[in-house]
The first five atom37 places (N, CA, C, CB, O) and aatype in JSON, in Angstrom:
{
  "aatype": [20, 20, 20, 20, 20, 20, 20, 20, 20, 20, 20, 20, 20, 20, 20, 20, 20, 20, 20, 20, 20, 20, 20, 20, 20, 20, 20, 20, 20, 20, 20, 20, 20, 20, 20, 20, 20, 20, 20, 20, 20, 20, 20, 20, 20, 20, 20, 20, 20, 20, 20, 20, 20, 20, 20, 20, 20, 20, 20, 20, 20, 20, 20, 20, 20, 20, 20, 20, 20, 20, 20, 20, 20, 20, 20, 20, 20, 20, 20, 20, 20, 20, 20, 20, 20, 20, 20, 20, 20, 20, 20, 20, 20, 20, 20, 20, 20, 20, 20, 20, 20, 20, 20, 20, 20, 20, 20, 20, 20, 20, 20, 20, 20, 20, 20, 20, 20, 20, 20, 20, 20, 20, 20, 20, 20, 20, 20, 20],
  "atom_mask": [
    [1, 1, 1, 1, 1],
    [1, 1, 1, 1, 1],
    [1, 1, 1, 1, 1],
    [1, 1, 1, 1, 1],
    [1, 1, 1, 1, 1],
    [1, 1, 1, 1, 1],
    [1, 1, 1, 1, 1],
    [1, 1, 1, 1, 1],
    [1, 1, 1, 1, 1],
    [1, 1, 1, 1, 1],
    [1, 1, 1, 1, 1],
    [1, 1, 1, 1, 1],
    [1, 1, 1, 1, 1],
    [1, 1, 1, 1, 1],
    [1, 1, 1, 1, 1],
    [1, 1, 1, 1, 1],
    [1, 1, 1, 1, 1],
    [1, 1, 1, 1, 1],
    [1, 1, 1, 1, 1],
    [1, 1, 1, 1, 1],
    [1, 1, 1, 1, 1],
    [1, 1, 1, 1, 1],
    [1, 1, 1, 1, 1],
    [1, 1, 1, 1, 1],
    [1, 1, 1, 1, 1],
    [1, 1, 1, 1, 1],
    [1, 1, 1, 1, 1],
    [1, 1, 1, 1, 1],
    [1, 1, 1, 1, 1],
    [1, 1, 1, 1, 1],
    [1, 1, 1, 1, 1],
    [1, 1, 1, 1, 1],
    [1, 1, 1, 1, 1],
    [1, 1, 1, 1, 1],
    [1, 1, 1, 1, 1],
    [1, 1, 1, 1, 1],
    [1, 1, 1, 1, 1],
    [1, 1, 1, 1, 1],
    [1, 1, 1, 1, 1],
    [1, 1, 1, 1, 1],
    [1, 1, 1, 1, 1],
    [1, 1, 1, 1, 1],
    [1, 1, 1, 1, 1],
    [1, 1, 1, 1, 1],
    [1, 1, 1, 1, 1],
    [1, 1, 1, 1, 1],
    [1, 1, 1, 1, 1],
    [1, 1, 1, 1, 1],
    [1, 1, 1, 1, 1],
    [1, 1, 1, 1, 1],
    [1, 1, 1, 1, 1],
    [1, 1, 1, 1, 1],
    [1, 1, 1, 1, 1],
    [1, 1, 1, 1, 1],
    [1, 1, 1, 1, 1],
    [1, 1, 1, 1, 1],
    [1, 1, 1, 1, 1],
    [1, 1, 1, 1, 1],
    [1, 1, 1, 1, 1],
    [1, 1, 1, 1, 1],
    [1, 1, 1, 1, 1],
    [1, 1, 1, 1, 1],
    [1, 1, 1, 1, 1],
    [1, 1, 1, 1, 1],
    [1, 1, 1, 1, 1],
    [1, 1, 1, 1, 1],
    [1, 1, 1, 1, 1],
    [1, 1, 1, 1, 1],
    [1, 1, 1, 1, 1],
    [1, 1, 1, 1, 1],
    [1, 1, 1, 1, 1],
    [1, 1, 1, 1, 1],
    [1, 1, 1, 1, 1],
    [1, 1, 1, 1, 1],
    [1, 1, 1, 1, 1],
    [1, 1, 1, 1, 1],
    [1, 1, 1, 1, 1],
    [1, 1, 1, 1, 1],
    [1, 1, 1, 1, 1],
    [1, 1, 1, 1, 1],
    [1, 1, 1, 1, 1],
    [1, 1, 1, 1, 1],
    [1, 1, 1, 1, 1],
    [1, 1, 1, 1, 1],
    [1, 1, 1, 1, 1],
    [1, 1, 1, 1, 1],
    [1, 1, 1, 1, 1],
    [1, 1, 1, 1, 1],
    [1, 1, 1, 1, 1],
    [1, 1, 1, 1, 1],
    [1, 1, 1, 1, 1],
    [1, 1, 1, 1, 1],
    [1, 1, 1, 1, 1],
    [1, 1, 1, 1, 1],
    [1, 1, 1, 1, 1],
    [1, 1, 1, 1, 1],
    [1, 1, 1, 1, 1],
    [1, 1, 1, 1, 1],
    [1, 1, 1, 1, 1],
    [1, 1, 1, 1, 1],
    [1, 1, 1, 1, 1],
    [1, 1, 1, 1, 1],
    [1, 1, 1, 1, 1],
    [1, 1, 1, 1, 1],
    [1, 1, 1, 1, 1],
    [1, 1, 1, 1, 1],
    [1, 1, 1, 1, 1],
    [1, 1, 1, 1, 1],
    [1, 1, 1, 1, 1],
    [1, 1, 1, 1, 1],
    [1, 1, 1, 1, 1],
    [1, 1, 1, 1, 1],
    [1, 1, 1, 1, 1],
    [1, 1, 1, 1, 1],
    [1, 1, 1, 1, 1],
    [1, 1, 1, 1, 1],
    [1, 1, 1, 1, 1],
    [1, 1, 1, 1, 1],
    [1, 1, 1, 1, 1],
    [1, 1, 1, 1, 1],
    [1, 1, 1, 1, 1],
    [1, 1, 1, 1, 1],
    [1, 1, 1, 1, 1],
    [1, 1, 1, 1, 1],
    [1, 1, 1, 1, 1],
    [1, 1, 1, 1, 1],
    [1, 1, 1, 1, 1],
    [1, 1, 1, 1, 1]
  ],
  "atom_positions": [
    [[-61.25, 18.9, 29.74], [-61.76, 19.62, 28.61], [-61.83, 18.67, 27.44], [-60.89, 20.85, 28.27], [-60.77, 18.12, 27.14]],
    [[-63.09, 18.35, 26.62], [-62.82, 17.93, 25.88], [-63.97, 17.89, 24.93], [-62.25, 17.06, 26.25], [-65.16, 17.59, 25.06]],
    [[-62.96, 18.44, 23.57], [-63.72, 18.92, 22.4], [-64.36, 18.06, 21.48], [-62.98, 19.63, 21.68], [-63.76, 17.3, 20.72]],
    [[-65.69, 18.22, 21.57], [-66.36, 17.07, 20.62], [-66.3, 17.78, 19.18], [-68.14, 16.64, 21.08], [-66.98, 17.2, 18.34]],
    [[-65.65, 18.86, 18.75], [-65.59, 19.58, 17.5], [-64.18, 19.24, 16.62], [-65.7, 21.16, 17.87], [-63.93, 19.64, 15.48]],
    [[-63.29, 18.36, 17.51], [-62.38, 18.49, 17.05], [-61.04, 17.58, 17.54], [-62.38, 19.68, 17.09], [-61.41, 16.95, 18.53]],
    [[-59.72, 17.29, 17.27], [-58.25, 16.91, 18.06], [-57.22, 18.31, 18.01], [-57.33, 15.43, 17.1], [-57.31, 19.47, 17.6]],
    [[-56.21, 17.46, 18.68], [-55.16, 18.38, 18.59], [-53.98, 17.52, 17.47], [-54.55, 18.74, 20.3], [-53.85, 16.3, 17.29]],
    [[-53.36, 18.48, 16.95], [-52.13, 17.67, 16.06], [-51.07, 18.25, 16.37], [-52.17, 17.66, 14.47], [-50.84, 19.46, 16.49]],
    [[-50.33, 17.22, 16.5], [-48.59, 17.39, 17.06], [-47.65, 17.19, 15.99], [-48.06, 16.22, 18.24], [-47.5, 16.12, 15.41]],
    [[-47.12, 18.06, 15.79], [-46.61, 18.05, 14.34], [-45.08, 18.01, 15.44], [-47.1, 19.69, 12.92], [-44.83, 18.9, 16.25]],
    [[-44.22, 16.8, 15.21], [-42.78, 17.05, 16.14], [-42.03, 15.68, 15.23], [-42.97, 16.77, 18.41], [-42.28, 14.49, 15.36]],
    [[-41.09, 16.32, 14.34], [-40.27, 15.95, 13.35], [-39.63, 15.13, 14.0], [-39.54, 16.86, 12.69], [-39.27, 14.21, 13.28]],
    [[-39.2, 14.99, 15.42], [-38.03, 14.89, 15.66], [-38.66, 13.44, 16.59], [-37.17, 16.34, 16.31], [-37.66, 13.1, 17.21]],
    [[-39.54, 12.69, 16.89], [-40.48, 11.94, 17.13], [-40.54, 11.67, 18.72], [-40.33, 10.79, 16.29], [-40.76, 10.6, 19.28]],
    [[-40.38, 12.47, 19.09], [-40.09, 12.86, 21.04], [-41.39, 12.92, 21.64], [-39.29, 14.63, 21.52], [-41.79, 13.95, 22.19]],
    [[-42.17, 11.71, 21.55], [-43.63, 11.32, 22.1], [-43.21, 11.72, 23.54], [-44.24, 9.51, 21.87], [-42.28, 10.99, 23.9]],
    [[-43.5, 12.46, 24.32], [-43.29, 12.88, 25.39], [-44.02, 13.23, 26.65], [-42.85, 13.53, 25.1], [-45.03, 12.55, 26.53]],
    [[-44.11, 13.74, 27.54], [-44.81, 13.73, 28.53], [-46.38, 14.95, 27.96], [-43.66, 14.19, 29.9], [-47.58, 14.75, 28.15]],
    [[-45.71, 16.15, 27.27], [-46.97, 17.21, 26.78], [-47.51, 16.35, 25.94], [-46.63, 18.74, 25.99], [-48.07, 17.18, 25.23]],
    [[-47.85, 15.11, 25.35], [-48.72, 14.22, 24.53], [-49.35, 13.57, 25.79], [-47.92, 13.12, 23.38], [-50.58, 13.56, 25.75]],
    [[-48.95, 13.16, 26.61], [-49.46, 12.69, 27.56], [-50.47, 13.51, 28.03], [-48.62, 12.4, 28.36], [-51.7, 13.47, 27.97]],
    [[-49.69, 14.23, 28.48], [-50.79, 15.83, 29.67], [-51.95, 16.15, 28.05], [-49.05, 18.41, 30.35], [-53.16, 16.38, 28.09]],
    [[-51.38, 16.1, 27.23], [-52.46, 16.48, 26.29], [-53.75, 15.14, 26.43], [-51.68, 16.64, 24.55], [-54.89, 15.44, 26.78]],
    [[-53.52, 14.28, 26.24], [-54.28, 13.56, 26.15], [-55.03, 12.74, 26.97], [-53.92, 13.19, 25.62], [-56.09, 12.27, 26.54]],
    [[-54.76, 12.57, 27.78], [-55.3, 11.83, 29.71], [-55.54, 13.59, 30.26], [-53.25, 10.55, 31.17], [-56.5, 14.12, 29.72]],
    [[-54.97, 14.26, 31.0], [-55.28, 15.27, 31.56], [-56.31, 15.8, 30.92], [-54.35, 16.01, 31.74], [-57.44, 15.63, 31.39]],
    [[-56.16, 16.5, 29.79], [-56.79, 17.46, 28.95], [-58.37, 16.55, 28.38], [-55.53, 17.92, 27.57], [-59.48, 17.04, 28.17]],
    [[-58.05, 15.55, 28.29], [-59.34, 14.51, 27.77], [-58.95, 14.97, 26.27], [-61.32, 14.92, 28.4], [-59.63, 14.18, 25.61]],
    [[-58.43, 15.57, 25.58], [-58.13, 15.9, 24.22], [-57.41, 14.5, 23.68], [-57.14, 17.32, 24.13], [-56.62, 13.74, 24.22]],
    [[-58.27, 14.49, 21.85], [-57.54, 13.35, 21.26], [-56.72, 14.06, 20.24], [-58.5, 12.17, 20.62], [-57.13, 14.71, 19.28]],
    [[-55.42, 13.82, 20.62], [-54.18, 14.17, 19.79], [-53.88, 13.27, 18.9], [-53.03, 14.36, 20.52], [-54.13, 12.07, 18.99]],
    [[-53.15, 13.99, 17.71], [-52.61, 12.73, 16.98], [-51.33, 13.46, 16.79], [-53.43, 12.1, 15.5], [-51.38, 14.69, 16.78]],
    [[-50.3, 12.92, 16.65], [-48.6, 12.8, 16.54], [-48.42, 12.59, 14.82], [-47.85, 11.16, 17.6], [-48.5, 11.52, 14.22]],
    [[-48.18, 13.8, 14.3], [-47.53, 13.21, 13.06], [-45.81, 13.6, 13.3], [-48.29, 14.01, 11.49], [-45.24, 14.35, 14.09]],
    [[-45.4, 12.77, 12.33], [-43.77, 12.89, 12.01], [-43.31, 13.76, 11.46], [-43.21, 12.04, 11.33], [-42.45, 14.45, 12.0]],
    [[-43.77, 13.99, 10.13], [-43.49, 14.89, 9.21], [-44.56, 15.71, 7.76], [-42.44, 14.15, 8.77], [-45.01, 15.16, 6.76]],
    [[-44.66, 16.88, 8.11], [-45.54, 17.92, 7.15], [-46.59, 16.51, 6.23], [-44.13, 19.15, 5.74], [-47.8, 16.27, 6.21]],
    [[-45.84, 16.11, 5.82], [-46.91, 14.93, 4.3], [-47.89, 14.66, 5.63], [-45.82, 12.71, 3.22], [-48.99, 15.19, 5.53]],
    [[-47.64, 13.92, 6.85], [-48.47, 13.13, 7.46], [-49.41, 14.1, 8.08], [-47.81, 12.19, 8.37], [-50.62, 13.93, 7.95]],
    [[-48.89, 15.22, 8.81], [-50.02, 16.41, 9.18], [-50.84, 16.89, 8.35], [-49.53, 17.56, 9.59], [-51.91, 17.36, 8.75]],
    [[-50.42, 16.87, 6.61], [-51.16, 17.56, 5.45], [-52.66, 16.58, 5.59], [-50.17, 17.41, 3.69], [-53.77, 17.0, 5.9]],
    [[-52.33, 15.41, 5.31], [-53.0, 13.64, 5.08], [-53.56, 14.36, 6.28], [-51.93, 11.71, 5.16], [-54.27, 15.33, 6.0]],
    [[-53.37, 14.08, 7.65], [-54.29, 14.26, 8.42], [-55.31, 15.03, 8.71], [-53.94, 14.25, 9.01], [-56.4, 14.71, 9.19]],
    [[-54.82, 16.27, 8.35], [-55.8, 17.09, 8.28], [-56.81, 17.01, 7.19], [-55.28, 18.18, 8.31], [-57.96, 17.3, 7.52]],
    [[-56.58, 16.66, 5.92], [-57.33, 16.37, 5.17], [-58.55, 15.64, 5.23], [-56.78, 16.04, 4.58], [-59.52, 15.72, 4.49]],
    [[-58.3, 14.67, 6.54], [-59.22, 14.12, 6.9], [-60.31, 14.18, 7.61], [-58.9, 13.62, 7.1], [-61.44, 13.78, 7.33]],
    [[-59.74, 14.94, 8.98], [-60.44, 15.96, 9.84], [-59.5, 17.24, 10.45], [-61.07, 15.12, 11.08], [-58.4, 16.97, 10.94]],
    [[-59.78, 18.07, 10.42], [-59.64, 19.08, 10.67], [-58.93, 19.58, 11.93], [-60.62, 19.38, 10.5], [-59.88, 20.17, 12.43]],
    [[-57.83, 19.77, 12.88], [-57.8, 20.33, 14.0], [-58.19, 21.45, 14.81], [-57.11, 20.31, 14.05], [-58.02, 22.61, 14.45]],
    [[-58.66, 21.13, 15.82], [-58.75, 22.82, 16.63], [-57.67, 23.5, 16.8], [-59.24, 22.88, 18.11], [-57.61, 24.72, 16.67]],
    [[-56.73, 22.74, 17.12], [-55.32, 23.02, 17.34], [-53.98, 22.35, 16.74], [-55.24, 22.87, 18.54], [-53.92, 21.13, 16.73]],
    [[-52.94, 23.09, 16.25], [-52.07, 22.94, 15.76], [-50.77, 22.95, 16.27], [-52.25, 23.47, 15.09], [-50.24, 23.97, 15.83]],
    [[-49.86, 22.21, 17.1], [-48.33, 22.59, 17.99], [-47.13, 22.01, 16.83], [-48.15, 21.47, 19.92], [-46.81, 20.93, 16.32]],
    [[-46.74, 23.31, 16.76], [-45.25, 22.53, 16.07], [-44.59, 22.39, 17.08], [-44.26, 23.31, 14.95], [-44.78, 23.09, 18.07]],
    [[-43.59, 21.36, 17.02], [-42.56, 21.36, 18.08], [-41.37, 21.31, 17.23], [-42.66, 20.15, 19.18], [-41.33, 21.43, 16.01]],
    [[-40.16, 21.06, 18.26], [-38.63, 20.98, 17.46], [-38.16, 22.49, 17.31], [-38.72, 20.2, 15.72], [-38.72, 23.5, 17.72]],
    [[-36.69, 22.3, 16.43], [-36.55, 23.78, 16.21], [-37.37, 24.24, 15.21], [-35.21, 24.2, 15.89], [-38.14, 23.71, 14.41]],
    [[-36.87, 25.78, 15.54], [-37.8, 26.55, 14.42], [-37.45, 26.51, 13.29], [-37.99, 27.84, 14.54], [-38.25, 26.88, 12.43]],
    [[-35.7, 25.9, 12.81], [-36.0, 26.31, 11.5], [-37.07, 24.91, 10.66], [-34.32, 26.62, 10.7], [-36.84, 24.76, 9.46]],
    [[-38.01, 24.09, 11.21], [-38.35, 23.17, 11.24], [-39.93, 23.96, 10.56], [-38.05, 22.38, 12.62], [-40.74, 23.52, 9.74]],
    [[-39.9, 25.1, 11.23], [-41.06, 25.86, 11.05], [-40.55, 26.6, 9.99], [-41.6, 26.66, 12.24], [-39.99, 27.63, 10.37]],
    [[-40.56, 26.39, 8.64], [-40.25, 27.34, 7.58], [-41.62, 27.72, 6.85], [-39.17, 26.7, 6.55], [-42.27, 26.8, 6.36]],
    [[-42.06, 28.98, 6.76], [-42.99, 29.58, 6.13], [-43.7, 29.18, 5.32], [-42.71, 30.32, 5.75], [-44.84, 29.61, 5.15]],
    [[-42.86, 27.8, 4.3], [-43.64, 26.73, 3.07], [-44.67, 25.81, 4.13], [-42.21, 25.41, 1.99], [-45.84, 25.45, 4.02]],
    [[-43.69, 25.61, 5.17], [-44.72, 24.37, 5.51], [-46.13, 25.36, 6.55], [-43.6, 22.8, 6.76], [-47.29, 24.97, 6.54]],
    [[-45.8, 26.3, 7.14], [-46.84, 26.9, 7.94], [-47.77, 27.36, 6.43], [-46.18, 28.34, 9.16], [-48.92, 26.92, 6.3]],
    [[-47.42, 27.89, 5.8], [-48.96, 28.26, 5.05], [-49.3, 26.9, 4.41], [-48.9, 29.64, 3.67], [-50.5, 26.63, 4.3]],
    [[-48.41, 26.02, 3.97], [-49.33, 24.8, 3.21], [-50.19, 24.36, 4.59], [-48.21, 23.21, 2.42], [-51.3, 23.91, 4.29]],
    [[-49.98, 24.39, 5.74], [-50.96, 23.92, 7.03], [-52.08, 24.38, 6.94], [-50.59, 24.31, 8.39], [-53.15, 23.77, 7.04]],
    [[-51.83, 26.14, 6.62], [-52.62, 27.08, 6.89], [-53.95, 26.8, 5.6], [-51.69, 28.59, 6.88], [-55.17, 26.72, 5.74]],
    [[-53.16, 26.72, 4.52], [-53.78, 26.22, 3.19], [-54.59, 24.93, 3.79], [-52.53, 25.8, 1.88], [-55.77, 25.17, 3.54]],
    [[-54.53, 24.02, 4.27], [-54.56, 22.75, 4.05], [-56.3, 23.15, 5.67], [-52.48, 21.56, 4.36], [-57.32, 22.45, 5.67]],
    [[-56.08, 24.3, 6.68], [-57.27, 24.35, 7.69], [-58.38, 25.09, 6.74], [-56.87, 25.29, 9.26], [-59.6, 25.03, 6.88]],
    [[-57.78, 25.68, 5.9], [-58.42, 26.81, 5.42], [-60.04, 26.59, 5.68], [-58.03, 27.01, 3.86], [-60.58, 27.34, 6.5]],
    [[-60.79, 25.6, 5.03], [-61.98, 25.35, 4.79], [-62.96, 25.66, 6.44], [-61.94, 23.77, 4.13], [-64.08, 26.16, 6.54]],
    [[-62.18, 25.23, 7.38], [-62.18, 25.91, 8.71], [-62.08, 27.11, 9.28], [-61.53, 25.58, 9.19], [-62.73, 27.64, 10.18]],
    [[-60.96, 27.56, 8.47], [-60.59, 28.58, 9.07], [-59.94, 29.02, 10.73], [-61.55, 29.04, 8.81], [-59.24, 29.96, 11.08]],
    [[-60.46, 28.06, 11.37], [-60.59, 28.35, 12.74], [-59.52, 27.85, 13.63], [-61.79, 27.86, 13.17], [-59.52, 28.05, 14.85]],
    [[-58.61, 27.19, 12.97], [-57.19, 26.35, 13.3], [-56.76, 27.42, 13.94], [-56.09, 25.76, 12.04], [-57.03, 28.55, 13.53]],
    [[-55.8, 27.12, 15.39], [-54.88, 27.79, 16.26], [-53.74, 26.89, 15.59], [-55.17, 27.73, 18.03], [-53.92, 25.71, 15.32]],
    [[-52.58, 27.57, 15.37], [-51.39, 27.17, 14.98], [-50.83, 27.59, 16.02], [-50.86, 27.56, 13.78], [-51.43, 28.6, 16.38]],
    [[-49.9, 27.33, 16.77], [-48.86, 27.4, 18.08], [-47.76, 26.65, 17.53], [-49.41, 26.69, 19.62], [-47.94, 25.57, 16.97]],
    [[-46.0, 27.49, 17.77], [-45.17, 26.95, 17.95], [-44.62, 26.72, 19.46], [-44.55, 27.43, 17.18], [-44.7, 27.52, 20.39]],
    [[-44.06, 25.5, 19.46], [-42.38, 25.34, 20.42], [-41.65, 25.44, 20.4], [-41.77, 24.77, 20.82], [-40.9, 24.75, 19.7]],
    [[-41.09, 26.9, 21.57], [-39.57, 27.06, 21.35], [-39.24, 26.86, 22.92], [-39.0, 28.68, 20.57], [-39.88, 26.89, 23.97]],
    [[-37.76, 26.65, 22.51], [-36.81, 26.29, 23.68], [-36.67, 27.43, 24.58], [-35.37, 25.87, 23.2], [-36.43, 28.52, 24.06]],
    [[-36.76, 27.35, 25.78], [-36.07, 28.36, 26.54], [-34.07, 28.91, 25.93], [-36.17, 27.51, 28.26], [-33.43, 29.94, 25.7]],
    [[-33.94, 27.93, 25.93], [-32.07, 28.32, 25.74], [-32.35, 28.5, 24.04], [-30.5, 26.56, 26.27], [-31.36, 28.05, 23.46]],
    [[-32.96, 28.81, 23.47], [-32.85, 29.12, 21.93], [-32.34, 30.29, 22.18], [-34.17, 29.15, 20.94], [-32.69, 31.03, 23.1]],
    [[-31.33, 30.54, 21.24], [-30.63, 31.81, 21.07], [-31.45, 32.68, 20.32], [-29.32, 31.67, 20.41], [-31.4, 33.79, 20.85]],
    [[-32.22, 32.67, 19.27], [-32.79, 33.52, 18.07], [-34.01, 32.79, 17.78], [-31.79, 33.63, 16.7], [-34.1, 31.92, 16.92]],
    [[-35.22, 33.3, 18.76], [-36.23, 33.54, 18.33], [-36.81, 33.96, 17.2], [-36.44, 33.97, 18.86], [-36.12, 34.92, 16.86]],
    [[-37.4, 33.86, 16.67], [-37.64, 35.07, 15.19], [-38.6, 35.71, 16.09], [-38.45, 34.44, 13.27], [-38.99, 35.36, 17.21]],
    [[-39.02, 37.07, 15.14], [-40.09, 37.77, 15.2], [-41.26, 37.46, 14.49], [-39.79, 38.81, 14.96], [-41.29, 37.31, 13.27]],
    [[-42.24, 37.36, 15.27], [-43.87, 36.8, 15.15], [-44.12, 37.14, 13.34], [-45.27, 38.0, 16.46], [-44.48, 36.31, 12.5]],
    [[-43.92, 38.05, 13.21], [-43.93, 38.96, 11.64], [-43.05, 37.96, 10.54], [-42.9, 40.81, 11.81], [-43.13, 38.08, 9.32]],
    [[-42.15, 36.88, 11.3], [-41.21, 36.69, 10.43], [-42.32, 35.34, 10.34], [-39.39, 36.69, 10.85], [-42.08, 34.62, 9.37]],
    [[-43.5, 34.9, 11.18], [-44.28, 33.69, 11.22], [-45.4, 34.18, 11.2], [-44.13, 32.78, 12.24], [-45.83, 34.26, 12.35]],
    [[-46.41, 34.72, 10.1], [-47.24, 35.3, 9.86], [-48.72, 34.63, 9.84], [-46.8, 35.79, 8.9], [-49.78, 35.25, 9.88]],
    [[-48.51, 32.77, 9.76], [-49.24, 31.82, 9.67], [-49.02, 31.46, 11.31], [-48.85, 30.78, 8.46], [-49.76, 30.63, 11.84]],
    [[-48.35, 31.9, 11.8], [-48.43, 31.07, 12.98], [-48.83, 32.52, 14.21], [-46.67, 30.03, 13.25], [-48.38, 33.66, 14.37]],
    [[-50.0, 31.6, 14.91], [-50.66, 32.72, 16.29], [-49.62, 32.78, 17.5], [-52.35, 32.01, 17.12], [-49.24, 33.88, 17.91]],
    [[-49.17, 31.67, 18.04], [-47.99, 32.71, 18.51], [-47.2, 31.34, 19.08], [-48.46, 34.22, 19.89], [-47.4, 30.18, 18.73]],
    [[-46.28, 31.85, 20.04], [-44.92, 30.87, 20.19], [-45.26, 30.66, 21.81], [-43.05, 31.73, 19.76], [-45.62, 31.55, 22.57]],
    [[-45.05, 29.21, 22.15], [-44.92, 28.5, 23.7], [-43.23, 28.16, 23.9], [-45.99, 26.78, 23.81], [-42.32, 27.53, 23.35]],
    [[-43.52, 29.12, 25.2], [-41.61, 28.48, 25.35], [-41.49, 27.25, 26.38], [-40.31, 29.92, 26.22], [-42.26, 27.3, 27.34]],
    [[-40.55, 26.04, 26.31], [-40.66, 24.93, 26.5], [-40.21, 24.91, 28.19], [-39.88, 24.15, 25.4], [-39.41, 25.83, 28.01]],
    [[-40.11, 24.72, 29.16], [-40.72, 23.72, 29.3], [-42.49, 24.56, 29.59], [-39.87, 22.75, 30.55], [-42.61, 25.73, 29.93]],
    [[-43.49, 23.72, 29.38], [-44.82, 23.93, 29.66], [-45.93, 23.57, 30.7], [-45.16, 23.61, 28.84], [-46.56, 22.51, 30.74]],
    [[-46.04, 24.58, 31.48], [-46.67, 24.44, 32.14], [-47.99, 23.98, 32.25], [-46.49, 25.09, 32.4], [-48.68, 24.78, 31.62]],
    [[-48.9, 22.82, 32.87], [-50.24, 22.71, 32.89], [-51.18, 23.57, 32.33], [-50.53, 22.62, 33.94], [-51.85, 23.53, 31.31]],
    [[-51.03, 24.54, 33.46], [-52.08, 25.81, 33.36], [-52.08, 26.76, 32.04], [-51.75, 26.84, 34.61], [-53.04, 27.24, 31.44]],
    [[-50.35, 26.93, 31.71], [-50.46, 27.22, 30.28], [-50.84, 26.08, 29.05], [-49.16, 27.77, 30.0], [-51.51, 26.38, 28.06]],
    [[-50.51, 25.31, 29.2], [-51.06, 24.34, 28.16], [-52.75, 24.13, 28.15], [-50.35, 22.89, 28.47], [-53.43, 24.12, 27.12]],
    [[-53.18, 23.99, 29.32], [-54.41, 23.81, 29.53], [-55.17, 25.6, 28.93], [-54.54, 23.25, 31.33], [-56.4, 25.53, 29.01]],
    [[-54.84, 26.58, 28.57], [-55.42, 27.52, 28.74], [-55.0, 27.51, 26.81], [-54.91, 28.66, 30.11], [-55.86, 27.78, 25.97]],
    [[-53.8, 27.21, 26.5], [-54.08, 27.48, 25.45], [-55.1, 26.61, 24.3], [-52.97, 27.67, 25.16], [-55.56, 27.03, 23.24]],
    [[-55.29, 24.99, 25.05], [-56.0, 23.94, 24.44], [-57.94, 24.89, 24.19], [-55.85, 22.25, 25.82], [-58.8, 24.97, 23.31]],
    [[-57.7, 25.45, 25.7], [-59.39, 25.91, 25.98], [-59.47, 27.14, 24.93], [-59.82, 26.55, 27.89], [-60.53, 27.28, 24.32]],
    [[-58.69, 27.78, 24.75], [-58.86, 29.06, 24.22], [-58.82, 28.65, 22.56], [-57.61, 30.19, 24.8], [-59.25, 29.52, 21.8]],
    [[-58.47, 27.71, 22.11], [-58.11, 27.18, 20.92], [-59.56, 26.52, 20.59], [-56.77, 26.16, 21.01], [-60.17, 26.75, 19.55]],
    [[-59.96, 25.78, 21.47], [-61.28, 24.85, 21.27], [-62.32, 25.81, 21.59], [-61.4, 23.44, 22.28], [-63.46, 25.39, 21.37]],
    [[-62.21, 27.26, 22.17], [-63.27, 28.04, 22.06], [-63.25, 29.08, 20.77], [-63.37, 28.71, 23.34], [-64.24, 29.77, 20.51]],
    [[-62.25, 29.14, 20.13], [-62.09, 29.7, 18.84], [-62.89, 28.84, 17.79], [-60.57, 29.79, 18.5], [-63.19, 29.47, 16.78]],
    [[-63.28, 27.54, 17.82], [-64.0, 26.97, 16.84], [-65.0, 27.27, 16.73], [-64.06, 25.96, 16.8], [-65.58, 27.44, 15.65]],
    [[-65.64, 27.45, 18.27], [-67.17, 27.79, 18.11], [-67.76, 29.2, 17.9], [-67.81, 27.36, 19.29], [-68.95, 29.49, 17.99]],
    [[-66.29, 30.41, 17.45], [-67.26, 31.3, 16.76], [-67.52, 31.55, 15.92], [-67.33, 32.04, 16.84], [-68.42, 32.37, 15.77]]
  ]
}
């Protein structure tokens, strides 16, 4: 799959370049970019735009300032999929309501077929 409209951005604080950057990027034919931290995802996007958005790390990593400044920052798009990563062994999920900027939560470890379905469904959200 691969979107001539757009990348994916990996927003993972915690800098764990890992095998789902991989599968994202060789498998998927998708060009990802890895930022470190919120400033570098803001900058990036500023530049071009993502189809897709993965936070990774814990959630409290995902605090509501930084999901709407994201959200702020696709706006002109509009069309950004925001997705978090959570752990299977996380004790306290929040409720979706409590992440109002964010479309919904992947629990870790990730499967192909789910990763691959959410990349397609994300890169077919641009084109409506």
């Amino acid at each position: 799959m691969n979107s001539s409209s757009g990348y994916i951005l990996l927003l993972d604080s915690q800098c764990e370049e890992d095998l789902m950057v991989q599968s994202l990027s060789i498998q998927l034919e998708s060009n990802v970019f890895v930022a470190h931290s919120a400033d570098q995802a803001v900058a990036r996007i500023e530049e071009s735009i993502p189809y897709l958005v993965i936070l990774s790390g814990a959630h409290k990593n995902w605090s509501p300032a930084l999901v709407d400044r994201l959200r702020e920052t696709v706006r002109p798009s509009g069309s950004t999929t925001i997705v978090a990563l959570t752990q299977s062994h996380e004790p306290s999920w929040s409720p979706q309501e409590e992440h109002p900027g964010i479309d919904g939560f992947l629990v870790e470890p990730l499967t192909q077929d789910v990763l691959h379905l959410v990349v397609e469904s994300a890169a077919a959200k641009t084109t409506l």
